[in-house]
CSV table of C-alpha atoms and ligand atoms in Angstrom, one decimal:
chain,number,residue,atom,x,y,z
B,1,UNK,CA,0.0,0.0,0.0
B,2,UNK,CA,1.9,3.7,-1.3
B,3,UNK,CA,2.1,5.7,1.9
B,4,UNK,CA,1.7,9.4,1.0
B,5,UNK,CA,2.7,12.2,2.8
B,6,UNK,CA,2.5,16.2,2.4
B,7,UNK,CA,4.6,18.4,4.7
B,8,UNK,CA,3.5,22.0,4.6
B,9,UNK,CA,-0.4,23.5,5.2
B,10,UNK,CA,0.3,26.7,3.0
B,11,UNK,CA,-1.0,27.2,-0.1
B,12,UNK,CA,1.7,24.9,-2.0
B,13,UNK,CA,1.2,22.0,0.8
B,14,UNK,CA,-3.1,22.5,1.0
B,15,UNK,CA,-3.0,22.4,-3.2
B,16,UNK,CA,-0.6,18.9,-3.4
B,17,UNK,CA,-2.8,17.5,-0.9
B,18,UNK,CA,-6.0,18.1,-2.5
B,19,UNK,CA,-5.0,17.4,-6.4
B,20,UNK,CA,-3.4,13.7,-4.8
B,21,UNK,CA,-6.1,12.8,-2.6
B,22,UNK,CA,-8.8,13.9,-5.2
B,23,UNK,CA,-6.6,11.9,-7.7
B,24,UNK,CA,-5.9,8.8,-6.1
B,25,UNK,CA,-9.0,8.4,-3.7
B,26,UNK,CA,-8.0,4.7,-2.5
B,27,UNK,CA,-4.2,5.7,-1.4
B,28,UNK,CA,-3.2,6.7,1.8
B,29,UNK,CA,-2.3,10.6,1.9
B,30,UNK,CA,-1.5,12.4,5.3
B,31,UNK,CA,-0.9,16.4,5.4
B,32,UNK,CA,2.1,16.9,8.3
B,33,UNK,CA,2.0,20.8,9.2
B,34,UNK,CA,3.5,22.7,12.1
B,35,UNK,CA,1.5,25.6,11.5
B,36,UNK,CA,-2.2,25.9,9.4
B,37,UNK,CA,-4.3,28.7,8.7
B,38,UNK,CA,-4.7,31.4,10.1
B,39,UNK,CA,-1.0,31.3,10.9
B,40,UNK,CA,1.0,30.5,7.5
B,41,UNK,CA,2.7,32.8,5.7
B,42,UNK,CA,-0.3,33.0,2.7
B,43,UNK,CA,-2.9,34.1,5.5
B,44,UNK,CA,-1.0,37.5,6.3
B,45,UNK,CA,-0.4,38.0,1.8
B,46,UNK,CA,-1.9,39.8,-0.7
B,47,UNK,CA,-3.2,37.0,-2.4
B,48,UNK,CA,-2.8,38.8,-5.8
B,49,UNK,CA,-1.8,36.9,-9.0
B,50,UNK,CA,1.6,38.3,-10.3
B,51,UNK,CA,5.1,36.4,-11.1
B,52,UNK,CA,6.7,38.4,-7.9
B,53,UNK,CA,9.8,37.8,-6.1
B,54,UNK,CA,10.6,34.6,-7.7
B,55,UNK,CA,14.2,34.7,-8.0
B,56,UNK,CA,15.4,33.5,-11.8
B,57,UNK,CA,13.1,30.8,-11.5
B,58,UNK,CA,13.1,30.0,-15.8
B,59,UNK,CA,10.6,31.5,-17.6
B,60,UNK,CA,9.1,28.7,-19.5
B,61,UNK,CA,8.1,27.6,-16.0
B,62,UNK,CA,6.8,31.2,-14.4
B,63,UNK,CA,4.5,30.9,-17.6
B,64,UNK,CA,3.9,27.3,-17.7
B,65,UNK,CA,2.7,27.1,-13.5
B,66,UNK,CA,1.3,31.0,-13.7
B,67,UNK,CA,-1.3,29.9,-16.5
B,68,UNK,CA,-2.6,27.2,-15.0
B,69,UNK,CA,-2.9,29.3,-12.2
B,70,UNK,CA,-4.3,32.1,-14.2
B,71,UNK,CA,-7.0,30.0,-15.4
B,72,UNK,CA,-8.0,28.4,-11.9
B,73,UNK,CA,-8.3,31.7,-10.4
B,74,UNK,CA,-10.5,32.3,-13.5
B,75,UNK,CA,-12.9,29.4,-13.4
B,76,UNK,CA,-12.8,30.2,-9.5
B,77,UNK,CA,-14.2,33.9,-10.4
B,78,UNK,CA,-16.7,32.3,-12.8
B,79,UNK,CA,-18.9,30.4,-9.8
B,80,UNK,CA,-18.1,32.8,-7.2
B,81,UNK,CA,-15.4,30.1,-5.6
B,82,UNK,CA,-12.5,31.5,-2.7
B,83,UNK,CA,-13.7,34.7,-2.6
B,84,UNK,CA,-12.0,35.1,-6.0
B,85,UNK,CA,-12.5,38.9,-7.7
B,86,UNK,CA,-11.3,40.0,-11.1
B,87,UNK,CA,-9.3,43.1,-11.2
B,88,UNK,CA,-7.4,45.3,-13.3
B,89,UNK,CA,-3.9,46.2,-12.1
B,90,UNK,CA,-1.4,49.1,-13.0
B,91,UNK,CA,2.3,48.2,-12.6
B,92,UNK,CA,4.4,51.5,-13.2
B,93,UNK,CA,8.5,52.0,-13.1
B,94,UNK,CA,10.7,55.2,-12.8
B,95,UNK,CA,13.1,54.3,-14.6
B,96,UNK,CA,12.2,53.3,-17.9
B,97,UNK,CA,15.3,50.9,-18.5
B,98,UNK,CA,14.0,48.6,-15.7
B,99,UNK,CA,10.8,48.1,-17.5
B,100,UNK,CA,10.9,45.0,-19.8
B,101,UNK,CA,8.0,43.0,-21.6
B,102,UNK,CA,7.5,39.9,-19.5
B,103,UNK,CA,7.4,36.7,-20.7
B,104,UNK,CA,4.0,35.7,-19.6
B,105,UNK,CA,2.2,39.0,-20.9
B,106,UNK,CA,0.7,37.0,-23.7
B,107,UNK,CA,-1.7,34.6,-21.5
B,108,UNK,CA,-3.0,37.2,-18.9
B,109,UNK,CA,-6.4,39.0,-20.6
B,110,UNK,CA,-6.1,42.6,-21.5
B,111,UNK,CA,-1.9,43.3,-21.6
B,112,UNK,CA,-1.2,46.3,-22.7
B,113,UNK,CA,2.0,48.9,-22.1
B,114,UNK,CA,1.1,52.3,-20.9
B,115,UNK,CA,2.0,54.8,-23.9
B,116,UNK,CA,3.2,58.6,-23.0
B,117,UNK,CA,-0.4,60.0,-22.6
B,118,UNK,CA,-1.3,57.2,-20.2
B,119,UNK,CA,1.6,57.4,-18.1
B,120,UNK,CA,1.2,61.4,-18.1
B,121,UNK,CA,-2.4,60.8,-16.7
B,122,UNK,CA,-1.5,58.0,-14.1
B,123,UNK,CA,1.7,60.2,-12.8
B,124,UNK,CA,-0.7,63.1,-12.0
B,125,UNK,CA,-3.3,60.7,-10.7
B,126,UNK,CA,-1.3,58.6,-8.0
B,127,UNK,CA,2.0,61.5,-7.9
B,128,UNK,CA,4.3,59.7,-9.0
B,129,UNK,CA,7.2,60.0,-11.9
B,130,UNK,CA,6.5,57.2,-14.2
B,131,UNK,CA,8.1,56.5,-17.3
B,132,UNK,CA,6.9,53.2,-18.1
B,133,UNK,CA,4.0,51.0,-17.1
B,134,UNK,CA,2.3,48.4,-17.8
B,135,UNK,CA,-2.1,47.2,-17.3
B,136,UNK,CA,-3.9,43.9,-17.4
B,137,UNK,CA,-6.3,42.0,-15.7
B,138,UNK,CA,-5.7,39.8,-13.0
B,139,UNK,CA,-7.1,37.8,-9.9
B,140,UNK,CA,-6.9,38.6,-6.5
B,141,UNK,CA,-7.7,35.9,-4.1
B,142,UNK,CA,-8.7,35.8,-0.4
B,143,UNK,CA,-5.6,33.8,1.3
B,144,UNK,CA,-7.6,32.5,4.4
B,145,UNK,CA,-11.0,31.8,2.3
B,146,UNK,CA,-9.3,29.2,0.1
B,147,UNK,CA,-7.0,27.9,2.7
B,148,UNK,CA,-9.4,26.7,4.8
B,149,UNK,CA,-11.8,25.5,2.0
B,150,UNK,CA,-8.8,23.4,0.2
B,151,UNK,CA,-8.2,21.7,3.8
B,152,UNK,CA,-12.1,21.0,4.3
B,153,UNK,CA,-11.7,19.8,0.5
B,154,UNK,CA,-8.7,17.6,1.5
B,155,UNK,CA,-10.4,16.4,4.6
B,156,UNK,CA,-13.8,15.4,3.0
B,157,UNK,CA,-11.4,13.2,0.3
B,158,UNK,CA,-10.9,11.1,3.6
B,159,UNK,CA,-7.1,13.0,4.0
B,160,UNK,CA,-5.8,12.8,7.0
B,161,UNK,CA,-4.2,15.8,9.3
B,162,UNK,CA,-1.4,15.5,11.7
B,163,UNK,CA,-0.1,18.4,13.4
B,164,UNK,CA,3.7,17.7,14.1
B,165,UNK,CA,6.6,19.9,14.1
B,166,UNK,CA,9.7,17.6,11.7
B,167,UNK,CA,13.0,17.7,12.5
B,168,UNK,CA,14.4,16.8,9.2
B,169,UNK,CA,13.3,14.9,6.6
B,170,UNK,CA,14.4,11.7,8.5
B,171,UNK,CA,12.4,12.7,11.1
B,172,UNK,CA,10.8,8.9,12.4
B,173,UNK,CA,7.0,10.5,11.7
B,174,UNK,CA,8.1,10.4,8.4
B,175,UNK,CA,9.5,6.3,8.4
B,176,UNK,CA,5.7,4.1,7.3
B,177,UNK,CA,5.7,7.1,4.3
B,178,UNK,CA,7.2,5.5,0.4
B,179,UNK,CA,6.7,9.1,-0.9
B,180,UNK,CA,7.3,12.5,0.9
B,181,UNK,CA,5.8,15.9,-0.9
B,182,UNK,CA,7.9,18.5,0.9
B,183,UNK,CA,6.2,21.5,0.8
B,184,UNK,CA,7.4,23.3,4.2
B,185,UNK,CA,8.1,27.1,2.4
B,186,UNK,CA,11.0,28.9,5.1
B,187,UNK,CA,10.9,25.8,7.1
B,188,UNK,CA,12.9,23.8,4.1
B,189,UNK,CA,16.0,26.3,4.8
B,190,UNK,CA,16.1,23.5,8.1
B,191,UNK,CA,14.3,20.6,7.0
B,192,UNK,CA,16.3,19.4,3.9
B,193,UNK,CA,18.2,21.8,5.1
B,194,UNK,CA,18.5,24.3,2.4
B,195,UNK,CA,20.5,27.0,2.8
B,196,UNK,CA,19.3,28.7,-0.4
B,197,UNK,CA,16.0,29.0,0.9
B,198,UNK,CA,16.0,32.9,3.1
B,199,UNK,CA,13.2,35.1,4.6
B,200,UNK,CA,12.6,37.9,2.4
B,201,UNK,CA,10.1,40.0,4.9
B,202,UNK,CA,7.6,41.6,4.2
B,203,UNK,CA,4.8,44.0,6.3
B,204,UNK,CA,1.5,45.2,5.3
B,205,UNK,CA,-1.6,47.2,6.5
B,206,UNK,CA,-4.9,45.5,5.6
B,207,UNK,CA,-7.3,48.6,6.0
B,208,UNK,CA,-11.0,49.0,5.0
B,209,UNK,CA,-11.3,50.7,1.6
B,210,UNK,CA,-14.8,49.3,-0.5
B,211,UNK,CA,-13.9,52.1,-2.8
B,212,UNK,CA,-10.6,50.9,-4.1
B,213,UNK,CA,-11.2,48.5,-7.3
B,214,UNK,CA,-7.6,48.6,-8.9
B,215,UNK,CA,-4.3,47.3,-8.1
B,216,UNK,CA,-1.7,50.0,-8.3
B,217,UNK,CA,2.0,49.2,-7.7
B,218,UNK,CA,4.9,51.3,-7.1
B,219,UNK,CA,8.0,49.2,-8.2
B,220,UNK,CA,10.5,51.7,-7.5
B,221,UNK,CA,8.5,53.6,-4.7
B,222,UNK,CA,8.4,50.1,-3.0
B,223,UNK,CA,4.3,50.5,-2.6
B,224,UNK,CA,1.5,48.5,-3.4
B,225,UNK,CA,-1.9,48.4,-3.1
B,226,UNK,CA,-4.0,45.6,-3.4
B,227,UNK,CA,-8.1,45.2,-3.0
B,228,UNK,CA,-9.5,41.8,-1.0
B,229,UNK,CA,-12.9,40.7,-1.1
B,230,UNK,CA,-13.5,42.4,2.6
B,231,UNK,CA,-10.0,44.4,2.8
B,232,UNK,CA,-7.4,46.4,0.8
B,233,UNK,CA,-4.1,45.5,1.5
B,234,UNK,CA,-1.0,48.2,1.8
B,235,UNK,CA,2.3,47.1,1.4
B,236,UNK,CA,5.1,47.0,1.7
B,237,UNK,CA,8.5,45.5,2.4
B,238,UNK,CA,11.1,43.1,1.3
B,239,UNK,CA,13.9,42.5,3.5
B,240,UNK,CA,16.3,39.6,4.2
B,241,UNK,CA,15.3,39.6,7.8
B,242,UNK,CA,13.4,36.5,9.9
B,243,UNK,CA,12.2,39.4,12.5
B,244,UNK,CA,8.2,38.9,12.1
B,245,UNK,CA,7.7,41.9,14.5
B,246,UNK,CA,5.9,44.9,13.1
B,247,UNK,CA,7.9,48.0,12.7
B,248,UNK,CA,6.6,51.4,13.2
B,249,UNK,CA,9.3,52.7,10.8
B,250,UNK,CA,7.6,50.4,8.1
B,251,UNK,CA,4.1,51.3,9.3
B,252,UNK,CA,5.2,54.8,8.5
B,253,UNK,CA,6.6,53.9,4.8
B,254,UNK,CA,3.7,51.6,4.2
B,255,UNK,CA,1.3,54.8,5.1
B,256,UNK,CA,2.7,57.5,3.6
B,257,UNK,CA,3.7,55.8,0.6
B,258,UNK,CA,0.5,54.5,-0.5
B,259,UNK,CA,-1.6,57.8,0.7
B,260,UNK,CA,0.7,59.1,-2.2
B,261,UNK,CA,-0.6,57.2,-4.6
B,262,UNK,CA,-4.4,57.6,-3.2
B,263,UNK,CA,-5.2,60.5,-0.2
B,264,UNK,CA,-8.5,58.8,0.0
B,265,UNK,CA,-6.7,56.2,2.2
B,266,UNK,CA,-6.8,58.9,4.9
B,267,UNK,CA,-10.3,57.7,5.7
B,268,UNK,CA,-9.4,54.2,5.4
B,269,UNK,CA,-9.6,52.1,8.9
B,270,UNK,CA,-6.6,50.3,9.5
B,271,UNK,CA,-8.2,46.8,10.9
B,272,UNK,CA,-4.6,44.9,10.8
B,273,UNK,CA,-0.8,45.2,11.0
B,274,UNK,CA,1.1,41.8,9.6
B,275,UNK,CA,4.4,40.9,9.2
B,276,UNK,CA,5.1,37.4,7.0
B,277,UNK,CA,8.7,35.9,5.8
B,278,UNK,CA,8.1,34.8,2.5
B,279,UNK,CA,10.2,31.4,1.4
B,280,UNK,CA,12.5,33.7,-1.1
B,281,UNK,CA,15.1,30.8,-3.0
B,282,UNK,CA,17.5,32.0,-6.2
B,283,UNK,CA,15.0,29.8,-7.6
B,284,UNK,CA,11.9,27.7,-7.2
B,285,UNK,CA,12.6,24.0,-6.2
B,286,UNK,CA,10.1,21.9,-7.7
B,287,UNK,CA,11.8,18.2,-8.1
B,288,UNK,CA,12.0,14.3,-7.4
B,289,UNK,CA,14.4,12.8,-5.5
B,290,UNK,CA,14.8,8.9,-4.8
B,291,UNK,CA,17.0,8.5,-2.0
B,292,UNK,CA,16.7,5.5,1.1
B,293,UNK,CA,13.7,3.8,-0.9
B,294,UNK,CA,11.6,6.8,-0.7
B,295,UNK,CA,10.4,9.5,-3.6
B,296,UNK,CA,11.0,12.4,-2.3
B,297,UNK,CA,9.2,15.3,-4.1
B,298,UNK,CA,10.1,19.2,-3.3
B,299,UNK,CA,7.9,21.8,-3.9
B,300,UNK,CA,9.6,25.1,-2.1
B,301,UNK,CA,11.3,28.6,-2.1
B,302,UNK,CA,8.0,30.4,-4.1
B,303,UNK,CA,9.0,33.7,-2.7
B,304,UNK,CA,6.4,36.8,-3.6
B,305,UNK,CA,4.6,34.3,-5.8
B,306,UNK,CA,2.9,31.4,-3.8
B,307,UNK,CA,-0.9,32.7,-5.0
B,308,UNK,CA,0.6,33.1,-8.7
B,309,UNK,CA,2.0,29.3,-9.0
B,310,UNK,CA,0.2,27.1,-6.7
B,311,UNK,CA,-2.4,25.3,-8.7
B,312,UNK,CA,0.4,24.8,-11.5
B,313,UNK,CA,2.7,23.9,-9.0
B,314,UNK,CA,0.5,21.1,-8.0
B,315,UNK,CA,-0.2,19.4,-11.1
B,316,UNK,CA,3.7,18.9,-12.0
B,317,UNK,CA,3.6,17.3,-8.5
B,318,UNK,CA,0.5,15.0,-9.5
B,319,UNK,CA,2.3,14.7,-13.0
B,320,UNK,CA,5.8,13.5,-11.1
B,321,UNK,CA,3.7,10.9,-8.8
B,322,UNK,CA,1.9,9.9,-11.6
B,323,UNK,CA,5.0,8.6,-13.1
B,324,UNK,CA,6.4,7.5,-9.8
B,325,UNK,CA,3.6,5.3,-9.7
B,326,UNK,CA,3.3,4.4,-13.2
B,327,UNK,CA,6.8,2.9,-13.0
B,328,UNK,CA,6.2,1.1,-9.8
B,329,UNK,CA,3.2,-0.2,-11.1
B,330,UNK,CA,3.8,-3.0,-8.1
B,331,UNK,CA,3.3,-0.1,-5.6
B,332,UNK,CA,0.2,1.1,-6.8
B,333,UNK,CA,-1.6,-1.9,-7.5
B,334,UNK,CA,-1.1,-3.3,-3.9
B,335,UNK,CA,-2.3,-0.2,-2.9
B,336,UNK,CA,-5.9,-0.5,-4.9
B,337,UNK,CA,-6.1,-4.1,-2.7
N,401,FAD,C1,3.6,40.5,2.9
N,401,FAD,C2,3.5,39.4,1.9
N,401,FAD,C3,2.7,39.6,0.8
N,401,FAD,C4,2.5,38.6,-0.2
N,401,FAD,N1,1.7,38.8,-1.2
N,401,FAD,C5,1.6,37.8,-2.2
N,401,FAD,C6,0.7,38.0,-3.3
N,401,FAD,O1,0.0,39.0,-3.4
N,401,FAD,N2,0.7,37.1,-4.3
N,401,FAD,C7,1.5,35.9,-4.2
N,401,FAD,O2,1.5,35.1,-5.2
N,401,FAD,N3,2.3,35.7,-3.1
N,401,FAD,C8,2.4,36.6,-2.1
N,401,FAD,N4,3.2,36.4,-1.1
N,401,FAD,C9,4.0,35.2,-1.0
N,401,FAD,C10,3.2,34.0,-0.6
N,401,FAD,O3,2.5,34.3,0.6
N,401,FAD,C11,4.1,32.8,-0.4
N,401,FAD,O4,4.8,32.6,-1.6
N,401,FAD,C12,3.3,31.6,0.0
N,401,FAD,O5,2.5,31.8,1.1
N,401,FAD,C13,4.3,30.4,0.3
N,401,FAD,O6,3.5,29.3,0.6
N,401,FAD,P1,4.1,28.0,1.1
N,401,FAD,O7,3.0,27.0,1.3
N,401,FAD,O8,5.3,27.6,0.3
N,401,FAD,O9,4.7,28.4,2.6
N,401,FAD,P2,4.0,28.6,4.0
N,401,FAD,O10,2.7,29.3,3.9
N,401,FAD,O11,5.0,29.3,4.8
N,401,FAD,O12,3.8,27.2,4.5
N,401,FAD,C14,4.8,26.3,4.9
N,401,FAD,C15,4.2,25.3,5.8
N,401,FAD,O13,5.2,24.3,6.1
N,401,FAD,C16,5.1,24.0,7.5
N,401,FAD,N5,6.4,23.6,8.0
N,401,FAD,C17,7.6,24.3,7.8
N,401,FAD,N6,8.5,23.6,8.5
N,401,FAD,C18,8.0,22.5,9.0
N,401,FAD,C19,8.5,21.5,9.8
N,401,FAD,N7,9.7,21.4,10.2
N,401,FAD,N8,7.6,20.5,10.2
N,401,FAD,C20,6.3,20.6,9.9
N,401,FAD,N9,5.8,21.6,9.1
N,401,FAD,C21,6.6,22.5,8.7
N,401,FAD,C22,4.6,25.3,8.1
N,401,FAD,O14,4.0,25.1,9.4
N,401,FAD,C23,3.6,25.8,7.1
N,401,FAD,O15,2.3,25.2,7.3
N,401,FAD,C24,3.3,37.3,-0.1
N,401,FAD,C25,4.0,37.1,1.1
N,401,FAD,C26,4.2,38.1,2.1
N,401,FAD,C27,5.0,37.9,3.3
């Protein structure tokens, strides 16, 4: 009987567990987490779609797991699913040399680069200096909404839950398992351990702002804003730092940075201050490794761009158990006994 188990109840651990257990109904799947929602690092995030912070993770593969991801958050938005809303977003640079055509513009609906007019309009609007720019539409998701639906999904599949802090990837919890997905985000830097795996930290405000329907972000300014379903969150910072306490220095930049952009954020309540360490690697690691008779399949290091790559994340994960258990047909066959 294949033993499966997930480490990690993020948004790249949740996903593997749902797409296996939904997949292979008869096996044996159980999700090992430390921490679940509300206290991963996804819960804090914007939850907005965009290839962010993702090291020089190949394009091919930004494009290949961001549009399958796209188009989940799509279909999502179609029946109303994860408190999923469609929005446009305005990505503008200062310096017009930074600016660059990405890869994946031709899959996302509505690309289009800001021309001289537009960016003239848009620097007025949100005072700012803009030289370049870019619009399309994109998805923003509500982290904790589809957390806790994808582990009520996993746990209706007849998944099991464990909540266990590992000490490695020998850890003895892990000994009855043949295949291990190792989804643990930061926690991989001391799992593995994985020394390329760092915090990259980042605070934001989530505030109460029903009138703001756009994503605007500051690349150079180092501001975002991003709407929720219920709230609008402010943002932000990215620093190689593991302190998760929040800073009234960054408070300060977060505030004044994006009441820039839009002064109506004056009358905007501030319902919470978050600090999250996202799980920044040179590059994503998404791989199989056979080593002590086990398959050992790592999923880690997304950065900025856990809510942009989950779903297609997952299914290279289903695609490289599939195969696992293709060519140990043995394996799988017991296991249907
Ligand atoms: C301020 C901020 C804003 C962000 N905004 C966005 C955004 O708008 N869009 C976007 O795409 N991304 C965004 N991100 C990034 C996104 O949140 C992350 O990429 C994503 O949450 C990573 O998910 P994960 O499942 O890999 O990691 P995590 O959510 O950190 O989950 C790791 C899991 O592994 C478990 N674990 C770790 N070590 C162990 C162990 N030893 N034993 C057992 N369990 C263990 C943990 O308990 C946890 O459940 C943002 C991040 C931050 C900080």
């Amino acid at each position: 009987m294949t033993k499966i188990a997930v480490i990690g109840a993020g948004v790249i651990g949740l996903t593997c567990a749902v797409k296996i257990k939904e997949t292979y109904k008869d096996l044996d799947v159980v999700l090992i987490s430390s921490e679940f929602s509300p206290n991963t690092t996804g819960d804090g995030s914007g939850g907005l779609w965009l290839p962010y912070l993702c090291g020089s993770t190949p394009y091919n593969l930004i494009e290949k797991w961001g549009a399958e991801t796209y188009r989940f958050l799509y279909e999502q938005w179609k029946t109303g699913g994860y408190g999923v809303c469609m929005l446009p977003l305005y990505y503008f640079y200062r310096t017009k040399e930074k600016f660059h055509t990405p890869e994946w513009a031709r899959m996302v609906f509505g690309y289009h680069e800001l021309d001289s007019k537009e960016l003239e309009h848009y620097s007025k609007l949100f005072s700012g200096k803009y030289t370049a720019g870019q619009t399309f539409t994109t998805f923003v998701c509500s982290p904790p909404t589809l957390l806790t639906h994808f582990l009520q999904r996993f746990e209706q599949a007849n998944g099991k839950v464990l909540q266990a802090k590992l000490t490695s990837l020998q850890d003895p919890l892990l000994a009855q398992y043949d295949v291990v997905v190792n989804c643990s985000g930061l926690g991989a830097r001391f799992l593995v351990p994985d020394d390329r795996v760092v915090p990259l930290r980042g605070q934001v405000l989530r505030v109460i702002a029903p009138w703001i329907n756009q994503v605007v972000i500051d690349e150079e300014g180092g501001n975002y804003i991003i709407p929720n379903a219920q709230t609008v969150v402010l943002g932000g910072t990215s620093q190689k730092d593991f302190n998760t306490e929040v800073d009234p220095k960054d408070t300060d930049f977060i505030l004044n940075g994006c009441k820039r952009i839009m002064p109506g954020l004056e009358r905007a309540e501030i319902v919470k201050r978050w600090v999250g360490l996202r799980p920044s690697r040179d590059a994503v690691r998404l791989e199989p490794e056979e080593k002590n008779g086990k398959l050992y399949i790592h999923n880690y290091g997304h950065g900025g761009s856990g809510f942009t790559l989950f779903w297609g994340c997952g299914e290279e994960v289903l695609q490289i158990l599939q195969t696992y258990l293709n060519k140990n047909h043995k394996l799988y066959i017991n296991s249907k006994l």
